[in-house]
Amino acid sequence: MRYHIISIAALLLSTMALQAQTLDIEHLAGGNTIVRVSEPQNTRYLLLPIEEKAPEAPVKIICGNDLSRTISVRLALDKVDYMVPLDLSEWAGEDIKFLIHLPVDRATGRDAQNEICWSKMKLSDVIDTENREIFRPAYHHTPEYGWMNDPNGMFYKDGEWHLYYQWGPHGSMWNNLTWGHSVSRDLIHWEYRPEAIKPDALGYIFSGSCVVDHNNTAGFGKDAVIALYTSAAEVQSQSLAYSLDGGDTFIKYPGNPILTADIADFRDPNMFWNEEIGKWNLILACGQEMRIYTSDNLIDWKEESRFGQSYGSHDGVWECPDLFKLSVEGTSEEKWVLFCNINPGGPSGGSATQYFIGDFDGSKFTLDNPEMYLDGKALWQDYGKDHYAAVSFSNAPDGRHTMIAWMSNWEYANNVPTMQFRSANTIAREPFLYNVDGKVYLGSRPSPEYAGTGLDKTVKVKGSCTVTLSNENGEEFVITYDQKAMTLSCDRSRSGMVDFSQHFNTVATAPVCRRITSFRIFVDNCSVEVFANDGEVCMTSLVFPSQPLNTVTVNKIK
Ligand code: FRU
């Protein structure tokens, strides 16, 4: 009922707003159109009609007579798939206009001015935020609207978990990358905050990390939040921004970029304070390896070493690193774990998170058992197909290393059957190390915040079995534990919509290094996350069933 009242109020508001403001659309030569907003000071959003199969049209946002930014928008030509709001508050009180070029198709003789987008484009003071899509998760983080990939710059401060993310706010396919921002106090309920770091002349804002500078080493202030991110345009370089209000707004360092290199794939800076050497460390993904740096002030970085050539999977580009120390459960040993996301090259195709276990002296990472990573062999944090770009929160309380991954796969992320938003993140997880027959492996447990919430189902098993999640429409997701072969697999071939990509209809399989006795399973409207033996083996899969897969059936296999 409450929503109803709000939406009537919103409707009234927007009708009033529409009376006051108009769009003046004028078609010019060569497929160019100029759109002027009258009284822009009173307008919050320009609603853009999107058609996903339309080509990207450059939209120049002009403030006064200066170019403020150019964005790419799949403006609808034949039909409107959904509307996307362009938030105008950044230009509040300014005179803005848009110069839009729709590629004129000479072959068909189509004329830009006849395309459907012009009659559907409108101004509004409100946006429709009701979650009507059946695949919108109930408790996983998603963007309010638009595209999302990697989690970025995550940190904890003053009781709040800050999650930034690769956000494409002008449509639900990858583009126009910026840092979206959400905040949670319990890792389950997320609140949207305004866009945190916006694209600039150095490029889109690609992935990166944040730290809380407790000792003011960078000189921006005690407890300033410092972000390092990749500026991505013709080249990739690393830039710095700092926040003096706890992470809501960032000021870009005028000397950006602070770190450059003569290499095309040079991105995703991940930094942390290393108390063993009294310096900051930074790990950067550079093509087929990770580069490791040190710094005293987060601005000037010195390269110390490189890691990776000839170890692990190299069937794709190395991306999104993370590095931290964990204790090996049940022992007094501590090990460093280097996370290295790779795309493609994952165990079931496409993108996935591999890890390496070893030692780190502040300048060089050394593997414990190099033979475990030779000849393309790799260890994976999650063997499902939809776990990528996993990184940890900085400054987490009680020495925790809490991680979140993007719950999709680059093989089909742009094509999954959602519209107003595209992609969700995994639940938060706590990585741990366990020893089996003298070898150390990484597991990931659901974060303690989920205990007692009833969001998960626990199943105890003895020996080989299948655990089937199903719904009334006969759709099912089958988890098979084969104790003889020591494998765990997830089959989503009959789980609902699977044919939107040839890469989606798959069975993912994981090796198991000791007997499985239990499963903890988190099902949401478009995902299944399986934690065997409370996280020793993890498998995350997207699913698109016509109804949630809420029935669990366990069958023994002889
Ligand atoms: C990984 C990635 C990163 C990059 C970002 C761009 O998914 O390719 O390497 O920073 O996405 O959106």
Coordinates of C-alpha atoms and ligand atoms in Angstrom, one line a residue:
M1 CA 0.0 0.0 0.0
R2 CA 2.8 2.3 0.9
Y3 CA 4.3 1.9 -2.5
H4 CA 1.0 2.8 -4.1
I5 CA 0.8 6.1 -2.3
I6 CA 4.4 6.9 -3.1
S7 CA 3.8 6.1 -6.8
I8 CA 0.7 8.3 -7.0
A9 CA 2.6 11.1 -5.4
A10 CA 5.5 10.5 -7.8
L11 CA 3.1 10.5 -10.7
L12 CA 1.6 13.9 -9.6
L13 CA 5.0 15.3 -9.1
S14 CA 6.2 14.2 -12.5
T15 CA 3.1 15.5 -14.2
M16 CA 3.7 18.9 -12.6
A17 CA 7.3 18.7 -13.6
L18 CA 6.4 17.9 -17.2
Q19 CA 4.1 20.9 -17.4
A20 CA 7.0 23.2 -16.5
Q21 CA 9.7 21.7 -18.7
T22 CA 9.8 20.7 -22.3
L23 CA 12.3 19.1 -24.6
D24 CA 13.0 20.9 -27.7
I25 CA 14.1 18.4 -30.4
E26 CA 15.5 19.7 -33.6
H27 CA 16.9 17.5 -36.4
L28 CA 19.9 18.8 -38.3
A29 CA 21.8 17.5 -41.3
G30 CA 23.7 14.2 -41.4
G31 CA 21.8 12.3 -38.7
N32 CA 22.5 14.9 -36.1
T33 CA 19.9 16.1 -33.6
I34 CA 20.1 18.8 -31.0
V35 CA 17.9 18.3 -27.9
R36 CA 17.5 21.3 -25.6
V37 CA 16.0 21.2 -22.1
S38 CA 14.0 24.2 -21.1
E39 CA 14.3 25.2 -17.5
P40 CA 17.0 22.5 -16.8
Q41 CA 17.3 23.8 -13.2
N42 CA 13.9 22.1 -12.4
T43 CA 14.6 18.8 -14.1
R44 CA 16.1 15.8 -12.5
Y45 CA 16.1 13.2 -15.2
L46 CA 16.1 12.9 -19.0
L47 CA 14.6 9.5 -19.7
L48 CA 16.3 7.8 -22.6
P49 CA 14.5 5.1 -24.6
I50 CA 16.8 2.1 -25.2
E51 CA 16.7 -0.7 -27.7
E52 CA 19.5 -3.1 -27.1
K53 CA 20.0 -4.2 -30.7
A54 CA 20.3 -0.6 -31.9
P55 CA 23.9 0.7 -32.5
E56 CA 25.5 2.9 -29.9
A57 CA 24.9 6.6 -30.6
P58 CA 27.3 9.2 -29.2
V59 CA 25.4 11.7 -27.1
K60 CA 27.4 14.9 -26.4
I61 CA 26.4 16.6 -23.2
I62 CA 27.0 20.3 -23.6
C63 CA 27.0 22.6 -20.7
G64 CA 26.9 26.3 -21.8
N65 CA 29.0 25.9 -24.9
D66 CA 31.5 23.4 -23.5
L67 CA 31.6 19.6 -23.9
S68 CA 30.9 18.2 -20.4
R69 CA 31.0 14.5 -21.5
T70 CA 30.2 12.2 -24.3
I71 CA 28.2 9.1 -23.5
S72 CA 27.2 6.1 -25.8
V73 CA 23.5 5.2 -25.8
R74 CA 21.6 2.5 -27.7
L75 CA 18.8 4.9 -28.6
A76 CA 15.7 3.1 -29.8
L77 CA 15.1 3.0 -33.5
D78 CA 12.2 0.5 -33.9
K79 CA 11.0 -0.4 -30.4
V80 CA 11.7 0.6 -26.8
D81 CA 13.0 -2.2 -24.7
Y82 CA 13.2 0.0 -21.5
M83 CA 13.8 3.6 -20.4
V84 CA 17.1 4.6 -18.7
P85 CA 17.3 7.8 -16.7
L86 CA 20.1 10.2 -17.3
D87 CA 20.6 12.0 -14.0
L88 CA 20.9 15.8 -14.7
S89 CA 21.6 16.9 -11.2
E90 CA 25.3 17.3 -12.0
W91 CA 24.3 20.2 -14.3
A92 CA 21.6 21.6 -12.0
G93 CA 21.1 25.3 -12.7
E94 CA 23.2 25.2 -15.9
D95 CA 22.1 25.5 -19.4
I96 CA 22.5 22.1 -21.0
K97 CA 21.8 20.6 -24.3
F98 CA 22.5 17.3 -26.1
L99 CA 24.0 16.8 -29.5
I100 CA 23.2 13.3 -30.7
H101 CA 24.4 11.5 -33.7
L102 CA 22.4 8.5 -34.9
P103 CA 24.3 6.6 -37.5
V104 CA 22.4 7.1 -40.7
D105 CA 21.9 3.8 -42.5
R106 CA 22.5 4.6 -46.1
A107 CA 21.7 1.1 -47.3
T108 CA 18.1 1.2 -46.0
G109 CA 17.8 4.9 -46.4
R110 CA 16.5 5.3 -42.9
D111 CA 16.3 8.9 -41.7
A112 CA 17.4 9.6 -38.2
Q113 CA 14.5 11.9 -37.5
N114 CA 12.0 9.1 -38.0
E115 CA 13.4 6.9 -35.3
I116 CA 11.2 6.1 -32.4
C117 CA 13.5 7.5 -29.7
W118 CA 12.5 11.1 -30.3
S119 CA 8.8 10.6 -29.5
K120 CA 9.6 8.5 -26.4
M121 CA 12.3 10.6 -24.8
K122 CA 11.0 12.6 -21.9
L123 CA 11.8 14.6 -18.8
S124 CA 10.9 13.4 -15.3
D125 CA 11.6 14.2 -11.7
V126 CA 11.2 10.6 -10.6
I127 CA 12.3 7.2 -11.8
D128 CA 10.5 4.0 -11.7
T129 CA 12.4 1.9 -9.1
E130 CA 9.9 -0.8 -8.6
N131 CA 11.4 -4.3 -9.0
R132 CA 9.1 -5.8 -11.4
E133 CA 11.5 -8.1 -13.2
I134 CA 11.2 -11.7 -12.1
F135 CA 14.9 -12.3 -12.2
R136 CA 15.7 -9.3 -9.9
P137 CA 17.4 -10.9 -6.9
A138 CA 15.7 -10.6 -3.5
Y139 CA 18.8 -10.3 -1.4
H140 CA 21.8 -10.1 -3.7
H141 CA 23.2 -6.7 -4.6
T142 CA 22.3 -5.3 -8.0
P143 CA 22.5 -1.9 -9.6
E144 CA 19.3 0.1 -9.3
Y145 CA 19.3 0.3 -13.1
G146 CA 21.8 -0.2 -15.9
W147 CA 24.8 -2.4 -16.4
M148 CA 27.1 -3.7 -13.6
N149 CA 30.4 -5.8 -13.6
D150 CA 33.2 -6.0 -11.1
P151 CA 32.9 -5.0 -7.5
N152 CA 35.4 -2.1 -6.9
G153 CA 37.1 -0.2 -4.1
M154 CA 35.3 -2.0 -1.3
F155 CA 36.1 -0.9 2.2
Y156 CA 34.5 -0.9 5.7
K157 CA 34.4 2.2 7.9
D158 CA 32.3 3.3 10.8
G159 CA 29.9 0.4 10.7
E160 CA 29.3 0.6 6.9
W161 CA 30.4 -1.7 4.1
H162 CA 31.0 0.4 1.0
L163 CA 30.7 -1.4 -2.3
Y164 CA 31.5 0.5 -5.5
Y165 CA 31.0 -1.3 -8.8
Q166 CA 31.7 -1.0 -12.5
W167 CA 28.5 0.7 -13.5
G168 CA 27.2 1.5 -17.0
P169 CA 24.3 3.8 -16.1
H170 CA 23.1 4.6 -19.6
G171 CA 21.8 1.1 -20.7
S172 CA 22.1 -2.5 -19.5
M173 CA 25.0 -3.5 -21.7
W174 CA 28.7 -2.8 -20.9
N175 CA 29.7 0.7 -21.6
N176 CA 30.2 4.2 -20.1
L177 CA 32.0 2.7 -17.2
T178 CA 31.9 4.7 -13.9
W179 CA 31.9 3.8 -10.2
G180 CA 28.4 3.2 -8.8
H181 CA 28.2 3.1 -5.0
S182 CA 26.1 1.2 -2.5
V183 CA 26.4 0.9 1.2
S184 CA 25.3 -1.8 3.7
R185 CA 25.4 -2.3 7.4
D186 CA 24.8 -6.0 7.3
L187 CA 26.0 -7.1 3.8
I188 CA 22.4 -8.1 2.9
H189 CA 20.5 -4.8 2.6
W190 CA 22.1 -2.3 0.3
E191 CA 21.3 1.4 -0.1
Y192 CA 22.1 3.2 -3.3
R193 CA 24.4 6.3 -3.1
P194 CA 25.2 8.7 -5.9
E195 CA 27.7 7.8 -8.6
A196 CA 31.1 8.1 -6.9
I197 CA 33.8 8.7 -9.5
K198 CA 32.8 9.9 -12.9
P199 CA 34.6 9.4 -16.3
D200 CA 36.8 12.3 -17.4
A201 CA 39.2 13.2 -20.1
L202 CA 41.5 10.4 -19.1
G203 CA 38.8 7.9 -19.8
Y204 CA 36.3 5.6 -18.3
I205 CA 36.7 4.6 -14.6
F206 CA 37.7 1.0 -14.6
S207 CA 38.2 -1.3 -11.6
G208 CA 40.3 -0.4 -8.6
S209 CA 40.5 -0.4 -4.8
C210 CA 40.1 1.9 -1.8
V211 CA 42.0 2.1 1.5
V212 CA 41.4 4.2 4.6
D213 CA 44.6 6.2 5.1
H214 CA 44.6 6.2 8.9
N215 CA 48.0 7.8 9.3
N216 CA 47.6 10.4 6.5
T217 CA 50.5 9.0 4.5
A218 CA 49.2 10.6 1.3
G219 CA 48.7 14.0 2.9
F220 CA 45.0 14.4 2.1
G221 CA 43.9 14.0 5.7
K222 CA 43.7 11.5 8.5
D223 CA 41.3 8.7 7.6
A224 CA 40.8 10.0 4.1
V225 CA 39.5 7.3 1.8
I226 CA 41.9 6.9 -1.1
A227 CA 40.8 5.3 -4.3
L228 CA 43.1 4.0 -7.1
Y229 CA 41.4 3.1 -10.3
T230 CA 42.3 2.5 -13.9
S231 CA 41.6 5.4 -16.3
A232 CA 40.7 3.6 -19.5
A233 CA 40.8 5.3 -22.9
E234 CA 43.3 4.9 -25.8
V235 CA 45.6 3.6 -23.0
Q236 CA 45.1 2.3 -19.5
S237 CA 46.8 4.1 -16.7
Q238 CA 46.2 4.4 -12.9
S239 CA 44.6 7.4 -11.3
L240 CA 44.0 8.5 -7.7
A241 CA 41.0 10.1 -6.1
Y242 CA 40.4 10.8 -2.4
S243 CA 37.3 11.3 -0.3
L244 CA 37.0 13.4 2.8
D245 CA 33.4 12.5 3.5
G246 CA 33.8 8.8 4.1
G247 CA 33.5 7.6 0.5
D248 CA 30.4 9.5 -0.8
T249 CA 32.2 12.0 -3.0
F250 CA 35.7 11.9 -4.4
I251 CA 38.2 14.6 -5.4
K252 CA 40.5 13.6 -8.3
Y253 CA 44.2 14.1 -7.8
P254 CA 45.3 16.8 -10.3
G255 CA 48.5 14.9 -11.2
N256 CA 46.6 11.9 -12.6
P257 CA 47.6 9.5 -14.0
I258 CA 50.0 8.5 -11.3
L259 CA 51.2 5.3 -12.8
T260 CA 51.7 4.6 -16.5
A261 CA 53.3 1.8 -18.5
D262 CA 54.0 0.8 -22.1
I263 CA 51.6 -2.1 -22.0
A264 CA 48.0 -2.3 -23.3
D265 CA 46.4 -4.4 -20.5
F266 CA 47.5 -2.5 -17.4
R267 CA 44.7 -2.3 -14.9
D268 CA 42.8 -3.0 -11.7
P269 CA 45.1 -1.6 -9.0
N270 CA 44.6 -3.3 -5.7
M271 CA 46.5 -1.8 -2.7
F272 CA 46.9 -2.6 1.0
W273 CA 48.9 -1.5 3.9
N274 CA 51.6 -4.1 4.6
E275 CA 52.5 -3.7 8.3
E276 CA 55.4 -6.2 8.0
I277 CA 57.3 -3.7 5.8
G278 CA 55.6 -0.5 7.0
K279 CA 54.7 0.4 3.4
W280 CA 51.8 0.2 1.0
N281 CA 51.8 -2.6 -1.6
L282 CA 50.0 -2.4 -4.9
I283 CA 49.3 -5.3 -7.2
L284 CA 48.4 -4.5 -10.9
A285 CA 47.2 -6.9 -13.6
C286 CA 49.4 -6.5 -16.6
G287 CA 48.5 -8.9 -19.4
Q288 CA 49.7 -12.3 -18.4
E289 CA 51.2 -11.4 -15.0
M290 CA 50.9 -9.3 -11.9
R291 CA 53.2 -6.5 -11.1
I292 CA 54.0 -5.7 -7.5
Y293 CA 54.8 -2.2 -6.2
T294 CA 55.6 -0.4 -3.0
S295 CA 54.9 3.1 -1.8
D296 CA 55.1 5.3 1.3
N297 CA 52.5 7.8 0.2
L298 CA 50.1 6.0 -2.2
I299 CA 51.1 8.4 -5.0
D300 CA 54.7 7.4 -5.9
W301 CA 55.0 3.7 -6.6
K302 CA 58.1 1.6 -7.2
E303 CA 57.9 -1.6 -9.1
E304 CA 59.4 -4.5 -7.0
S305 CA 58.7 -7.7 -8.9
R306 CA 56.5 -9.5 -11.4
F307 CA 54.6 -12.8 -10.8
G308 CA 52.8 -15.3 -13.0
Q309 CA 54.6 -16.2 -16.2
S310 CA 54.3 -20.0 -16.6
Y311 CA 52.1 -20.6 -13.5
G312 CA 48.4 -21.2 -13.5
S313 CA 46.0 -20.6 -16.3
H314 CA 47.1 -18.3 -19.1
D315 CA 44.2 -18.9 -21.5
G316 CA 43.1 -15.3 -21.1
V317 CA 44.0 -11.9 -19.7
W318 CA 44.9 -11.6 -16.0
E319 CA 42.6 -9.1 -14.3
C320 CA 41.5 -7.9 -10.8
P321 CA 44.2 -9.1 -8.4
D322 CA 44.1 -9.3 -4.6
L323 CA 46.7 -10.4 -2.1
F324 CA 46.4 -11.0 1.6
K325 CA 47.5 -13.3 4.4
L326 CA 45.3 -16.0 5.9
S327 CA 46.0 -18.6 8.6
V328 CA 45.7 -22.3 7.7
E329 CA 42.8 -23.6 9.8
G330 CA 43.8 -26.1 12.5
T331 CA 47.5 -25.1 12.3
S332 CA 49.7 -22.2 13.4
E333 CA 50.8 -21.6 9.8
E334 CA 50.0 -18.4 7.8
K335 CA 50.1 -18.2 4.1
W336 CA 49.6 -15.4 1.5
V337 CA 47.0 -15.9 -1.2
L338 CA 47.2 -14.1 -4.5
F339 CA 43.9 -13.9 -6.3
C340 CA 44.0 -13.5 -10.0
N341 CA 40.9 -13.3 -12.0
I342 CA 41.2 -14.4 -15.6
N343 CA 39.1 -14.0 -18.7
P344 CA 38.7 -16.3 -20.6
G345 CA 40.4 -19.5 -19.3
G346 CA 38.0 -20.5 -16.4
P347 CA 37.4 -24.2 -15.5
S348 CA 34.1 -24.2 -17.3
G349 CA 34.8 -21.6 -19.9
G350 CA 34.9 -17.9 -19.8
S351 CA 35.9 -15.9 -16.7
A352 CA 36.8 -17.2 -13.3
T353 CA 38.9 -16.6 -10.2
Q354 CA 42.1 -18.5 -9.8
Y355 CA 44.3 -18.3 -6.7
F356 CA 47.9 -19.0 -5.8
I357 CA 49.2 -19.9 -2.3
G358 CA 52.7 -18.9 -1.1
D359 CA 54.7 -16.3 0.7
F360 CA 55.2 -12.6 0.3
D361 CA 58.0 -10.5 1.7
G362 CA 56.6 -7.2 0.7
S363 CA 58.3 -7.2 -2.6
K364 CA 58.1 -10.7 -4.1
F365 CA 55.4 -13.4 -4.1
T366 CA 56.9 -16.9 -4.0
L367 CA 54.8 -20.1 -4.6
D368 CA 54.6 -22.8 -1.9
N369 CA 54.1 -25.7 -4.3
P370 CA 55.0 -24.5 -7.8
E371 CA 54.2 -27.9 -9.3
M372 CA 50.5 -27.4 -8.4
Y373 CA 50.4 -24.6 -11.0
L374 CA 52.6 -25.9 -13.8
D375 CA 51.5 -26.8 -17.4
G376 CA 48.3 -24.7 -17.2
K377 CA 47.1 -26.3 -13.9
A378 CA 45.2 -23.9 -11.8
L379 CA 43.2 -23.7 -8.5
W380 CA 39.9 -21.9 -8.5
Q381 CA 38.1 -20.1 -5.8
D382 CA 34.7 -21.1 -7.2
Y383 CA 34.2 -23.7 -9.9
G384 CA 30.7 -22.5 -11.0
K385 CA 30.5 -20.4 -14.1
D386 CA 29.3 -17.2 -12.5
H387 CA 32.0 -16.0 -10.1
Y388 CA 34.3 -13.3 -11.3
A389 CA 36.4 -10.3 -10.3
A390 CA 36.4 -11.4 -6.7
V391 CA 38.2 -9.0 -4.4
S392 CA 38.1 -8.2 -0.6
F393 CA 36.9 -5.3 1.5
S394 CA 39.7 -3.2 2.8
N395 CA 39.8 -2.2 6.5
A396 CA 37.2 -4.9 7.4
P397 CA 36.6 -5.3 11.2
D398 CA 38.1 -8.1 13.4
G399 CA 40.8 -8.9 10.8
R400 CA 38.2 -10.3 8.4
H401 CA 38.8 -10.7 4.7
T402 CA 35.4 -10.5 3.3
M403 CA 35.0 -10.9 -0.5
I404 CA 32.3 -10.3 -3.1
A405 CA 32.4 -11.4 -6.7
W406 CA 30.5 -10.4 -9.8
M407 CA 27.9 -13.1 -10.4
S408 CA 28.2 -13.5 -14.2
N409 CA 30.5 -14.6 -16.9
W410 CA 31.9 -12.5 -19.8
E411 CA 30.8 -15.2 -22.2
Y412 CA 27.2 -14.1 -21.9
A413 CA 26.9 -11.3 -19.3
N414 CA 25.6 -8.8 -21.9
N415 CA 22.9 -11.2 -23.0
V416 CA 21.3 -12.6 -19.8
P417 CA 17.5 -12.2 -19.9
T418 CA 17.1 -9.1 -17.6
M419 CA 16.4 -5.6 -18.8
Q420 CA 16.3 -2.7 -16.4
F421 CA 19.4 -3.9 -14.7
R422 CA 22.0 -6.4 -15.7
S423 CA 24.1 -8.4 -13.3
A424 CA 24.2 -9.1 -9.6
N425 CA 27.0 -9.7 -7.1
T426 CA 27.5 -12.9 -5.1
I427 CA 26.7 -13.0 -1.4
A428 CA 29.7 -11.9 0.8
R429 CA 32.2 -14.7 1.6
E430 CA 35.0 -15.3 4.0
P431 CA 38.0 -17.1 2.5
F432 CA 39.9 -19.6 4.6
L433 CA 42.7 -22.1 4.1
Y434 CA 42.5 -25.8 4.8
N435 CA 45.1 -28.6 4.6
V436 CA 44.4 -31.9 3.0
D437 CA 47.3 -34.4 2.9
G438 CA 49.9 -31.7 3.2
K439 CA 48.5 -29.5 0.5
V440 CA 46.8 -26.2 1.3
Y441 CA 43.6 -25.2 -0.5
L442 CA 41.3 -22.1 -0.3
G443 CA 37.7 -22.3 0.7
S444 CA 35.1 -19.6 1.0
R445 CA 32.3 -19.5 3.6
P446 CA 29.2 -17.4 3.5
S447 CA 29.8 -14.4 5.7
P448 CA 28.6 -14.7 9.3
E449 CA 25.9 -12.1 8.6
Y450 CA 23.8 -14.7 6.8
A451 CA 23.7 -17.1 9.8
G452 CA 20.1 -17.4 11.1
T453 CA 18.6 -15.4 8.3
G454 CA 16.9 -18.4 6.7
L455 CA 18.2 -17.4 3.3
D456 CA 20.1 -20.7 2.9
K457 CA 19.1 -24.3 2.9
T458 CA 21.4 -26.9 4.6
V459 CA 21.5 -30.5 3.3
K460 CA 23.5 -33.3 5.0
V461 CA 24.6 -36.0 2.7
K462 CA 26.4 -39.4 3.0
G463 CA 28.1 -40.8 -0.1
S464 CA 27.3 -40.1 -3.8
C465 CA 24.1 -38.3 -4.3
T466 CA 22.1 -35.7 -6.3
V467 CA 20.6 -32.6 -4.8
T468 CA 17.9 -31.2 -7.0
L469 CA 16.4 -27.8 -6.8
S470 CA 13.1 -27.5 -8.6
N471 CA 9.9 -25.6 -9.1
E472 CA 6.3 -26.5 -10.0
N473 CA 7.0 -26.0 -13.7
G474 CA 9.4 -28.9 -13.8
E475 CA 12.5 -26.8 -14.1
E476 CA 15.4 -28.1 -12.1
F477 CA 19.0 -27.5 -11.2
V478 CA 20.9 -30.6 -10.3
I479 CA 24.0 -30.8 -8.1
T480 CA 25.7 -34.2 -8.3
Y481 CA 28.3 -35.4 -5.9
D482 CA 30.3 -38.4 -7.1
Q483 CA 32.3 -39.7 -4.2
K484 CA 34.2 -42.3 -6.3
A485 CA 35.3 -39.8 -8.9
M486 CA 35.7 -37.1 -6.2
T487 CA 33.8 -34.5 -8.3
L488 CA 31.0 -32.1 -7.7
S489 CA 29.0 -30.8 -10.6
C490 CA 26.1 -28.4 -11.3
D491 CA 23.8 -29.0 -14.2
R492 CA 21.5 -26.1 -15.2
S493 CA 20.5 -27.4 -18.6
R494 CA 16.9 -27.8 -17.5
S495 CA 16.8 -24.8 -15.1
G496 CA 14.6 -22.4 -17.2
M497 CA 15.8 -20.0 -19.9
V498 CA 19.2 -21.3 -21.2
D499 CA 19.2 -20.6 -24.9
F500 CA 20.1 -16.9 -24.9
S501 CA 23.7 -17.9 -25.3
Q502 CA 25.4 -21.0 -26.6
H503 CA 27.8 -20.7 -23.6
F504 CA 25.1 -20.8 -20.9
N505 CA 23.7 -24.3 -21.2
T506 CA 26.6 -26.1 -19.4
V507 CA 27.5 -28.5 -16.6
A508 CA 30.2 -27.1 -14.4
T509 CA 32.4 -29.6 -12.6
A510 CA 34.8 -29.2 -9.6
P511 CA 37.4 -31.5 -8.2
V512 CA 36.8 -32.5 -4.5
C513 CA 39.8 -33.2 -2.3
R514 CA 37.9 -34.7 0.7
R515 CA 34.5 -36.2 1.3
I516 CA 31.5 -34.0 1.2
T517 CA 29.1 -34.3 4.1
S518 CA 27.0 -31.2 3.8
F519 CA 25.8 -28.5 1.4
R520 CA 24.8 -25.0 2.2
I521 CA 22.8 -23.6 -0.7
F522 CA 21.7 -20.0 -1.4
V523 CA 18.9 -19.8 -4.0
D524 CA 17.7 -16.4 -5.2
N525 CA 15.6 -15.4 -8.2
C526 CA 18.4 -15.8 -10.7
S527 CA 21.2 -17.7 -8.9
V528 CA 22.3 -20.8 -7.0
E529 CA 25.4 -20.7 -4.8
V530 CA 26.5 -24.0 -3.5
F531 CA 28.9 -24.3 -0.5
A532 CA 30.1 -27.9 0.0
N533 CA 31.4 -28.7 3.5
D534 CA 30.7 -25.1 4.3
G535 CA 32.8 -23.6 1.6
E536 CA 35.6 -26.1 0.9
V537 CA 34.2 -26.3 -2.6
C538 CA 32.1 -23.4 -4.0
M539 CA 30.0 -23.3 -7.1
T540 CA 28.1 -20.3 -8.2
S541 CA 25.6 -20.4 -11.1
L542 CA 23.1 -18.1 -12.7
V543 CA 19.7 -19.6 -13.5
F544 CA 16.6 -18.1 -15.1
P545 CA 13.7 -20.2 -14.0
S546 CA 10.0 -19.2 -14.5
Q547 CA 9.6 -19.5 -10.7
P548 CA 12.1 -19.7 -8.0
L549 CA 13.8 -23.2 -7.6
N550 CA 12.6 -23.6 -4.0
T551 CA 12.1 -27.3 -3.6
V552 CA 15.1 -29.4 -2.6
T553 CA 15.2 -33.2 -3.2
V554 CA 18.1 -35.4 -2.2
N555 CA 18.6 -38.8 -3.9
K556 CA 21.4 -41.3 -3.1
I557 CA 23.4 -42.7 -6.0
K558 CA 24.3 -46.3 -5.7
Ligands
FRU1 C1 37.1 -7.3 -15.5 C2 37.4 -6.1 -16.2 C3 38.5 -5.3 -15.6 C4 38.3 -3.9 -16.0 C5 36.8 -3.8 -16.0 C6 36.2 -3.0 -17.0 O1 35.8 -7.8 -15.6 O2 37.7 -6.3 -17.6 O3 39.8 -5.8 -15.9 O4 38.9 -3.0 -15.1 O5 36.3 -5.1 -16.2 O6 34.8 -2.8 -16.9

